[in-house]
Coordinates of N, CA and C in Angstrom, one line a residue:
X1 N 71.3 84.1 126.3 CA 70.6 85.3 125.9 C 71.5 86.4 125.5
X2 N 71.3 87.1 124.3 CA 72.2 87.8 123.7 C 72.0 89.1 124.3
X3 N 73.4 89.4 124.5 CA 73.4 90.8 125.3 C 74.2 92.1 124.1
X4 N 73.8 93.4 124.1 CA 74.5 94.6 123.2 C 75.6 94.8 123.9
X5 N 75.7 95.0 125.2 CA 76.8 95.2 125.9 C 77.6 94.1 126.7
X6 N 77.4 93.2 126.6 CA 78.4 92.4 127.5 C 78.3 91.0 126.1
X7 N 80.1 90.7 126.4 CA 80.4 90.0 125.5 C 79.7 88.3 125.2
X8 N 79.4 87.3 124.3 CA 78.8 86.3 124.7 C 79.4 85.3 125.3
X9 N 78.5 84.2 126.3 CA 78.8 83.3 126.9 C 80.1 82.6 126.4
X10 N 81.3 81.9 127.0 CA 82.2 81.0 126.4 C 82.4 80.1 127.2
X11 N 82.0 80.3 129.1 CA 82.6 79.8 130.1 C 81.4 79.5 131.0
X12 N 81.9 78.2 132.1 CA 81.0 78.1 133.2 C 82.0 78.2 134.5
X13 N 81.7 78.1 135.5 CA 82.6 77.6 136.6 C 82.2 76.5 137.2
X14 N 83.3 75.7 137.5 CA 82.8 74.2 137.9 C 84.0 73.9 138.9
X15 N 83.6 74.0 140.1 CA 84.2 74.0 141.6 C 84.9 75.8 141.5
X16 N 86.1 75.4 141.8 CA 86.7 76.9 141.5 C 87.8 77.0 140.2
X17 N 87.7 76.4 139.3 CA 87.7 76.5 137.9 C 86.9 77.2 137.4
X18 N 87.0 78.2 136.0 CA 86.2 78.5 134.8 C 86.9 77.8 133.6
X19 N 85.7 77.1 133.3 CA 85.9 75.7 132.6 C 85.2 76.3 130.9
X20 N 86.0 76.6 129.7 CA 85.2 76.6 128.1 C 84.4 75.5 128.0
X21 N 82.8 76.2 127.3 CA 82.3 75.5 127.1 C 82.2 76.0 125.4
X22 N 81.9 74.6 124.7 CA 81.2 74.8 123.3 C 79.6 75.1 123.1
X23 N 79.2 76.4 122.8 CA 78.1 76.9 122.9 C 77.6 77.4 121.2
X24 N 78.6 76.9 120.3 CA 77.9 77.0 119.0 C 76.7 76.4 118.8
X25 N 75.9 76.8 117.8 CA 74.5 76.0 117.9 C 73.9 74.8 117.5
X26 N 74.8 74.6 116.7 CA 75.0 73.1 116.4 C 75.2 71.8 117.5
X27 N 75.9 72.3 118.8 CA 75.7 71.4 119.2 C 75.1 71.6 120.3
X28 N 74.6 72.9 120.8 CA 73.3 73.2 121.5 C 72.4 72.1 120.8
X29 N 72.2 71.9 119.2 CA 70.6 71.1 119.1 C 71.2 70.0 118.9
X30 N 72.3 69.7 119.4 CA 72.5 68.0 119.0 C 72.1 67.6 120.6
X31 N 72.3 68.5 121.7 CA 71.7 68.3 122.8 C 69.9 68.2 123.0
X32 N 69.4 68.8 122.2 CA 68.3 68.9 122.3 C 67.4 67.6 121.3
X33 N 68.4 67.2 120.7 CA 67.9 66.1 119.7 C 68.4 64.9 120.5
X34 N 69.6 64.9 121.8 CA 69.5 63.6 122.7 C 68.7 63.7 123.3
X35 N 68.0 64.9 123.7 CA 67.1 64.4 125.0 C 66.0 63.8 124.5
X36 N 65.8 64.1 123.5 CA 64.7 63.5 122.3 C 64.6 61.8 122.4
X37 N 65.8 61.1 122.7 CA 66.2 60.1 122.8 C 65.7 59.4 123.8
X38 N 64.4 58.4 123.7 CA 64.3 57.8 124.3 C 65.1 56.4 125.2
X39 N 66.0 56.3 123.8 CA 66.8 54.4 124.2 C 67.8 55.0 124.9
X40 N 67.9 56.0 125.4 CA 69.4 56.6 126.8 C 68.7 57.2 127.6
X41 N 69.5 56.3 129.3 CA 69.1 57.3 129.9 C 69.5 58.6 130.3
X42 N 69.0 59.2 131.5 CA 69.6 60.0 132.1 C 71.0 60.6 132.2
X43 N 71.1 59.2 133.5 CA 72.9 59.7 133.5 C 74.1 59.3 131.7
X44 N 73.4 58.6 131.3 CA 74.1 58.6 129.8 C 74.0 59.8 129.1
X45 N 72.8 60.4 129.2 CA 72.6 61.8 128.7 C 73.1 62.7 129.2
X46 N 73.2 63.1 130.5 CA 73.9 63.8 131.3 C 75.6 63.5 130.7
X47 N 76.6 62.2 130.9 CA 77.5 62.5 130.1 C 77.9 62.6 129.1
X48 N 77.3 62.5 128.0 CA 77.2 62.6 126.8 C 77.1 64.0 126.6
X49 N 76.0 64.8 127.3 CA 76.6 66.1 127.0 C 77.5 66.7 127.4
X50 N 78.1 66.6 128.7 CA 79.3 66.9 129.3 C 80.2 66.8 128.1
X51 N 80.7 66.0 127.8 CA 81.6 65.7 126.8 C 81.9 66.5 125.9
X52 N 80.5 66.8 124.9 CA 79.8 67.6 124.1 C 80.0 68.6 124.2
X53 N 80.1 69.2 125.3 CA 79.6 70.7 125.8 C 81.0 71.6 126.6
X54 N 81.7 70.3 126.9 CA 83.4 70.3 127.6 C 83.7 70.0 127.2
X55 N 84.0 68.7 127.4 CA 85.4 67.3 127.2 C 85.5 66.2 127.6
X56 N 87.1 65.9 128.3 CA 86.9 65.0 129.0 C 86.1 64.9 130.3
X57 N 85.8 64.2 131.1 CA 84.8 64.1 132.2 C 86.0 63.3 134.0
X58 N 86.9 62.9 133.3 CA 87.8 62.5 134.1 C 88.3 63.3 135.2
X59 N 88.0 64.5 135.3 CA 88.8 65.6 136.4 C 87.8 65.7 137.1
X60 N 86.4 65.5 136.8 CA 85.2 66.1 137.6 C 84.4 64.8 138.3
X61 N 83.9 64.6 139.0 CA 83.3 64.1 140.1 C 81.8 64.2 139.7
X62 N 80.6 63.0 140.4 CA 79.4 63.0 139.6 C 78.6 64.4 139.9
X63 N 78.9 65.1 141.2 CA 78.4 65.9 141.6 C 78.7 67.3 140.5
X64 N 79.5 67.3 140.0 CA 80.7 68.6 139.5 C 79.4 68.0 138.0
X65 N 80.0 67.5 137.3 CA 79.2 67.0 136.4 C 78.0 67.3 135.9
X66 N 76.9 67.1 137.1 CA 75.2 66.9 136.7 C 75.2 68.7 137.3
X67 N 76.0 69.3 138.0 CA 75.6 70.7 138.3 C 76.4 71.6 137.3
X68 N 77.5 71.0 136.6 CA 77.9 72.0 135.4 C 76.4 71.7 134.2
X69 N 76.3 70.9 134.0 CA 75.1 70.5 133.1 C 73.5 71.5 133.1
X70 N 73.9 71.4 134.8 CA 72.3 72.1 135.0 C 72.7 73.5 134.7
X71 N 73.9 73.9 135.1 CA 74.0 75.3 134.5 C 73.9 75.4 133.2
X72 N 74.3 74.9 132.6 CA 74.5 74.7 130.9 C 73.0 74.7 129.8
X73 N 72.1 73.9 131.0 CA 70.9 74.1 130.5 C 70.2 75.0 131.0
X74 N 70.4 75.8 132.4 CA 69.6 76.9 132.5 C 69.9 78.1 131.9
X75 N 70.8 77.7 131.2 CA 71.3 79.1 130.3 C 70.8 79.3 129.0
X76 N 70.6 77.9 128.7 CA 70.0 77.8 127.2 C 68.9 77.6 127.3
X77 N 67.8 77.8 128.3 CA 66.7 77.9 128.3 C 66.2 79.2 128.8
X78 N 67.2 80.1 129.2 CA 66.8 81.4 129.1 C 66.0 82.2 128.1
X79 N 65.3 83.0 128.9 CA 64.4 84.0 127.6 C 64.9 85.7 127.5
X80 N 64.4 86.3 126.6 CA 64.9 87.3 126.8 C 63.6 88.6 127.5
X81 N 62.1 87.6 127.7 CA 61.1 88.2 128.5 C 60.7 87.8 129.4
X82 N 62.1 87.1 130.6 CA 61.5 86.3 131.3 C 61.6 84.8 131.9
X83 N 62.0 84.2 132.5 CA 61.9 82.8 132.8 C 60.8 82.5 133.6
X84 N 60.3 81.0 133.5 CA 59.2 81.1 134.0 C 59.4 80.1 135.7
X85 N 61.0 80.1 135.9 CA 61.3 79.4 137.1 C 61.9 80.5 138.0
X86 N 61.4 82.1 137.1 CA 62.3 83.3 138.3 C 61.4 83.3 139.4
X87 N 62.1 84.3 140.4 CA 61.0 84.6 141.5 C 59.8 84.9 141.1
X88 N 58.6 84.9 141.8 CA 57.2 84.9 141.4 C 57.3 86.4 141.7
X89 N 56.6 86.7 140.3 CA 55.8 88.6 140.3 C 54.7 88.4 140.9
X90 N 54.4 89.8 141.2 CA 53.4 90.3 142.2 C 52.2 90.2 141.4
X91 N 51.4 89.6 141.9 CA 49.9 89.0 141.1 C 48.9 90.7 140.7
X92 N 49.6 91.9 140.7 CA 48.8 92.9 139.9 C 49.7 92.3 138.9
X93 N 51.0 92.0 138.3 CA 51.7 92.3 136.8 C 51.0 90.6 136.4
X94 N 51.4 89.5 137.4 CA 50.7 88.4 136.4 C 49.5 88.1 135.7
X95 N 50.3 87.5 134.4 CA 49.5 87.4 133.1 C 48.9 85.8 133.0
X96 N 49.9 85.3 133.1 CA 49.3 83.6 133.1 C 50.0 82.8 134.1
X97 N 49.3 81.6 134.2 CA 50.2 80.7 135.5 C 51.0 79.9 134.9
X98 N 50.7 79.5 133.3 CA 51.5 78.5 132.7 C 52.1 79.0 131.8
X99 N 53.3 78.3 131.8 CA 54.4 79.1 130.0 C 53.6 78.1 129.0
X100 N 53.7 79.5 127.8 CA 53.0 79.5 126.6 C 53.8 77.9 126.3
X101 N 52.9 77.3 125.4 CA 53.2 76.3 124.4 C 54.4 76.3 123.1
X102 N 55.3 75.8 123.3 CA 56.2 76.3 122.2 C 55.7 75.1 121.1
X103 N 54.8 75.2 120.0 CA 54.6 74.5 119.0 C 55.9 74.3 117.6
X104 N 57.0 74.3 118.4 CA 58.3 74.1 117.3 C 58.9 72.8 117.7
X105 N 60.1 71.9 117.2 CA 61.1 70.9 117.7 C 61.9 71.1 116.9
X106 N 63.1 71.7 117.2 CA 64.4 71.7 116.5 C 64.8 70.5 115.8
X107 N 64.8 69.4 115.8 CA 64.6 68.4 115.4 C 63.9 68.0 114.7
X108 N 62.7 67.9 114.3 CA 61.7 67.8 113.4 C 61.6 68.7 112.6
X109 N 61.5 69.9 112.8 CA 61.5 71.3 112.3 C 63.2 71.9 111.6
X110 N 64.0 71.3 111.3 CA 65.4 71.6 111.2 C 65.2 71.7 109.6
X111 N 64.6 71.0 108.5 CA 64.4 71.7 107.1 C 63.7 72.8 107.2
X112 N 62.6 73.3 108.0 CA 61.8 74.4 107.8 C 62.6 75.6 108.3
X113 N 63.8 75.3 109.3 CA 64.5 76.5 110.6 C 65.5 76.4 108.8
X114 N 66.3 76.0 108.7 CA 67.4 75.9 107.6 C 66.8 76.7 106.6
X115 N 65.7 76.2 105.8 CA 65.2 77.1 104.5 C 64.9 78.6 105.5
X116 N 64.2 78.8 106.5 CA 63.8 80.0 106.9 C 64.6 81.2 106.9
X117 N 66.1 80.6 107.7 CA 67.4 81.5 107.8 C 67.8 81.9 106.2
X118 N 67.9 81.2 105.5 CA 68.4 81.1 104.2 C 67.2 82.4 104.0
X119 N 65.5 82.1 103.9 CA 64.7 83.1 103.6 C 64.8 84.3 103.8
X120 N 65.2 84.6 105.7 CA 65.1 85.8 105.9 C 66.1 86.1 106.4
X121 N 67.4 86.1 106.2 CA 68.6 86.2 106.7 C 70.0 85.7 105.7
X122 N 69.8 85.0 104.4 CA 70.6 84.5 103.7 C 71.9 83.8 104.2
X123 N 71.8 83.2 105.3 CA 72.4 82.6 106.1 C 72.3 80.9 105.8
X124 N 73.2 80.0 105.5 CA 73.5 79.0 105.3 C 73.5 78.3 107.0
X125 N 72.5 77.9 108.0 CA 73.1 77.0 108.7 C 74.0 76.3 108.8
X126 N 74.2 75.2 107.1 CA 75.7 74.5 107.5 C 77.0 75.1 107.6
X127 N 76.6 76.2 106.7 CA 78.2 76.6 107.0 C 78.6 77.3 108.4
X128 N 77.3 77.7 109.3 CA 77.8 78.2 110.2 C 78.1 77.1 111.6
X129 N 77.8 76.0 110.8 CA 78.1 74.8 112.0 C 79.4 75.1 112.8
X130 N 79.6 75.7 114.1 CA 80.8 75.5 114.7 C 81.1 76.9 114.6
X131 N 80.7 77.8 114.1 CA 80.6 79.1 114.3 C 80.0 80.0 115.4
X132 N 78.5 79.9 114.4 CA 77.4 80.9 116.1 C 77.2 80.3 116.5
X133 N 77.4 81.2 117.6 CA 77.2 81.2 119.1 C 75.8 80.9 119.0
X134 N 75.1 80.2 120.2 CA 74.0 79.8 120.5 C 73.2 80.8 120.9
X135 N 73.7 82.0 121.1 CA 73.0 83.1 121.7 C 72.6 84.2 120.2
X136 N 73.3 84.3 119.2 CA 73.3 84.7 118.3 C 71.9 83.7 117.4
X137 N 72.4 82.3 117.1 CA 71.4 81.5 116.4 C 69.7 81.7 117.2
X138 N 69.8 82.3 118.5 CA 68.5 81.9 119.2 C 67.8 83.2 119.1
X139 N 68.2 84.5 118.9 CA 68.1 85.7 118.7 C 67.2 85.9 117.1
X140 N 68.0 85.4 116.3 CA 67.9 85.3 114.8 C 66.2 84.2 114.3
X141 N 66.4 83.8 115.2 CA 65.1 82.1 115.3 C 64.5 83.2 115.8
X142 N 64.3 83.6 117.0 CA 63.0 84.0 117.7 C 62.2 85.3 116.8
X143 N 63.0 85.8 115.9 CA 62.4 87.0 115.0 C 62.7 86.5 113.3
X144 N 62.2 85.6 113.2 CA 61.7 84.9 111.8 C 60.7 85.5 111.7
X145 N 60.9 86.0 110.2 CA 59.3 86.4 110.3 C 58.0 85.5 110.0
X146 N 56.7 86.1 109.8 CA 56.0 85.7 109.5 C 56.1 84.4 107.9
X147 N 56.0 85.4 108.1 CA 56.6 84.5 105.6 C 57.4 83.5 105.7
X148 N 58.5 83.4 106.9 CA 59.4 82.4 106.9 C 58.9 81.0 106.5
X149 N 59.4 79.9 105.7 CA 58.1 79.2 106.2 C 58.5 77.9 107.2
X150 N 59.3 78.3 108.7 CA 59.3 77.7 110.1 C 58.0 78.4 110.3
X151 N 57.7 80.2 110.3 CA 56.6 80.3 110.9 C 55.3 79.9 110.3
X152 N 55.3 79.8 109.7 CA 54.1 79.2 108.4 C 53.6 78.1 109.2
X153 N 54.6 77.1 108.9 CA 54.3 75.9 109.9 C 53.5 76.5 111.3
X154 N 54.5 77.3 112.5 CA 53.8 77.4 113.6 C 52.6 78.0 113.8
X155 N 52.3 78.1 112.7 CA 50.9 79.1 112.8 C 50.0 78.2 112.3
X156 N 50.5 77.3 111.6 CA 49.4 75.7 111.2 C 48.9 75.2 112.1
X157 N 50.5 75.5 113.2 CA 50.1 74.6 114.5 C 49.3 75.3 115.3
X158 N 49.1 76.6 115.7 CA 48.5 77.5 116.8 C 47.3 77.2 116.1
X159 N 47.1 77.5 114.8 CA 45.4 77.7 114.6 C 44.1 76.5 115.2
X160 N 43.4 77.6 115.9 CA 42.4 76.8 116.3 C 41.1 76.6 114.9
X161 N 40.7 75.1 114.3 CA 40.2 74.6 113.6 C 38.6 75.5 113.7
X162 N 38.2 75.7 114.8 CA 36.7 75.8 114.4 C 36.7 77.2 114.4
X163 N 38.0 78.1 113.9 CA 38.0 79.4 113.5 C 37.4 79.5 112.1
X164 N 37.2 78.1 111.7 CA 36.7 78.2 110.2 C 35.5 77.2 110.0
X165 N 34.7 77.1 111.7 CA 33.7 76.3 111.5 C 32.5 76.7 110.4
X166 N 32.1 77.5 109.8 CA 31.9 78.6 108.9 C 31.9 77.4 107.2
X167 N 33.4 77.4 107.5 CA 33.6 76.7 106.0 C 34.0 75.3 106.2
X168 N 33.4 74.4 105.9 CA 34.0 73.1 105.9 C 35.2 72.9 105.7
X169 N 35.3 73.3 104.4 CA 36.6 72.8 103.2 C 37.5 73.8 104.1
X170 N 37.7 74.6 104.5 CA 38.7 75.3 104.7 C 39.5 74.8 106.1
X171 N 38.2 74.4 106.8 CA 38.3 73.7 108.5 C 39.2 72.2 108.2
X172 N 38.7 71.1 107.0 CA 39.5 70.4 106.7 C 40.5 70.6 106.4
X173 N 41.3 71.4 105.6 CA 42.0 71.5 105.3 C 43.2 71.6 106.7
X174 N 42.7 72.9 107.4 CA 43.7 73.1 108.2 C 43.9 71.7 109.1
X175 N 42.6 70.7 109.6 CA 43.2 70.1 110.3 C 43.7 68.5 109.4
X176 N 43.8 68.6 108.5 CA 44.7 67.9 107.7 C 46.3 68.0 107.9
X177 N 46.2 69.9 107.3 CA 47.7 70.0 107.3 C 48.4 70.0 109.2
X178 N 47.7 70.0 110.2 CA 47.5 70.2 111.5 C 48.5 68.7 111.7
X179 N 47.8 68.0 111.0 CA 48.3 66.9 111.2 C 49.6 66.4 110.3
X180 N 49.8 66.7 109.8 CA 50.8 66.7 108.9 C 52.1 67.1 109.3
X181 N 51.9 68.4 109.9 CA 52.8 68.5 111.3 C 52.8 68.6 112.7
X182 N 52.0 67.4 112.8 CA 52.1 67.3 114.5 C 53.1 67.1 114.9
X183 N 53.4 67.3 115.9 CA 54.6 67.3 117.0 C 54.1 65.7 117.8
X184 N 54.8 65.1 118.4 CA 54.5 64.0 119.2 C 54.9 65.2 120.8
X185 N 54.7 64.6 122.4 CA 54.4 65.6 122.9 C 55.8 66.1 123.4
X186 N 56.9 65.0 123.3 CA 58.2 64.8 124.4 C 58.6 65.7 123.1
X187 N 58.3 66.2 122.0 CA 59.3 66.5 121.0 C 59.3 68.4 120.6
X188 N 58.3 68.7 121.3 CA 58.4 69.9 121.2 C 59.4 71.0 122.5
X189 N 59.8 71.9 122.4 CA 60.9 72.5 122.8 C 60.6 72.9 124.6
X190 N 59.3 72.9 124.9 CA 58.6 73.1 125.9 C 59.1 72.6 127.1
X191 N 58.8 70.9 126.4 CA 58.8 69.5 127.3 C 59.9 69.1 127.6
X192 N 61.2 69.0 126.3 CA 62.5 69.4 126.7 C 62.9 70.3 127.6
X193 N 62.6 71.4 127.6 CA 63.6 72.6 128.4 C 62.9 71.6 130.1
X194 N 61.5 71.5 129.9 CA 61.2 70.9 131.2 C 61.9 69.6 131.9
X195 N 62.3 68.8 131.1 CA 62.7 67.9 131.0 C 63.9 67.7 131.6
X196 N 64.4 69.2 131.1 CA 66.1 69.4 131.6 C 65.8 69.3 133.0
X197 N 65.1 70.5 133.1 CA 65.1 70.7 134.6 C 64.8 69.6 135.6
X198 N 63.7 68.9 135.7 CA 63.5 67.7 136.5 C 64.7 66.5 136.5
X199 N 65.3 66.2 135.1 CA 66.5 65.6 135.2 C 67.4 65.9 136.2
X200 N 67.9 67.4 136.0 CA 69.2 67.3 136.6 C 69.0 67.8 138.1
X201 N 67.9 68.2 138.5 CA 67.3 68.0 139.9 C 67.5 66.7 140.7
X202 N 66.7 65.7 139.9 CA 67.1 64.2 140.4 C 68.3 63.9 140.2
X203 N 69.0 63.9 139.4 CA 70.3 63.6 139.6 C 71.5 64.2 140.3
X204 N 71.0 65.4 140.6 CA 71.8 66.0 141.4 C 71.6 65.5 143.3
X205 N 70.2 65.3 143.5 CA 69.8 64.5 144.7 C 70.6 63.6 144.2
X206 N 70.5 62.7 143.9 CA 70.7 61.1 143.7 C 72.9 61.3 143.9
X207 N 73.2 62.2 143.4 CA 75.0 62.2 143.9 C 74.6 62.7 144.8
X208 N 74.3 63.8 145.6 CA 74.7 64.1 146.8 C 74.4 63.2 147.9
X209 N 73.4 61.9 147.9 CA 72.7 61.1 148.4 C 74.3 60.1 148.6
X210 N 75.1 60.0 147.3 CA 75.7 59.1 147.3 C 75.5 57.6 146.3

């Protein structure tokens, strides 16, 4: 999460080490496009990002490993109004019991994110491969505008169809194009970030178990 005053992330600590991590955004979504990955599992995923995300894996132990990881993903699943795994607010401020639906996948959606930046920001993604920071690229994404056409899409996806029960043709249409970009369910950004979390829970049981 991008901060005005404090400089961005570059490090984790892993035992009593502070260990560089690579946090450009490029391979933030190559993480997000393995978990995508059905034919690996877990602990394959788990090292595979390590790697990715550090280096070598040889100095650290399974335990050191699956808990640098889970840091790594609670970081990048941060919001800037909120997590929805903080302590529980006091039931006058809560608004809902479930986090909103993220109808995007970095992965599927990566021509629409690419032309959008270019749209409203004149920013080449490729060239910034290995550049921004992940906190910088997630800041820039979350305030696309409307016209962009990533949001275009998500707004195909939010609309509810019988807002145009009214007009046939127009009700078809949307759920034509509805479909056109459906999301399958593991593939939206939602189910991932969730995904992280239950992963490295279990696997973190499963080393300390032994």
């Amino acid at each position: 999460m991008i901060s005005l005053t404090n400089e961005l992330e570059h490090s984790i600590v892993i035992g009593n080490r502070i260990v560089e991590v690579d946090f450009t955004f490029d391979v933030v979504l190559k993480w997000y496009e393995l978990l995508e990955d059905n034919s690996i599992n877990d602990i394959e995923k788990t090292l595979i990002g390590f790697k990715m995300f550090i280096g070598e894996i040889s100095e650290y132990d399974e335990q050191q490993i699956v808990e640098a990881m889970q840091s790594i993903s609670d970081y990048l699943s941060q919001s800037a109004y909120g997590n929805f795994n903080d302590e529980e607010i006091d039931s006058e401020f809560e608004v809902e019991q479930e986090p909103p639906t993220k109808y995007y996948s970095y992965t599927k959606d990566a021509e629409a994110i690419y032309a959008s930046f270019l749209f409203d920001y004149n920013i080449d993604l490729v060239d910034a491969q290995g550049v921004m920071h992940w906190d910088k690229f997630k800041a820039l994404f979350n305030n696309l505008s409307e016209k962009s056409p990533f949001q275009r899409i998500v707004s195909i996806r939010q609309t509810n169809p019988n807002e145009y029960k009214d007009d046939p043709k127009a009700m078809q249409k949307i759920i034509e194009a509805q479909e056109f970009y459906r999301l399958e369910d593991e593939q939206n950004v939602q189910a991932l970030d969730m995904q992280m979390s239950s992963m490295f829970d279990m696997l973190k049981n499963q080393a300390k178990g032994g």
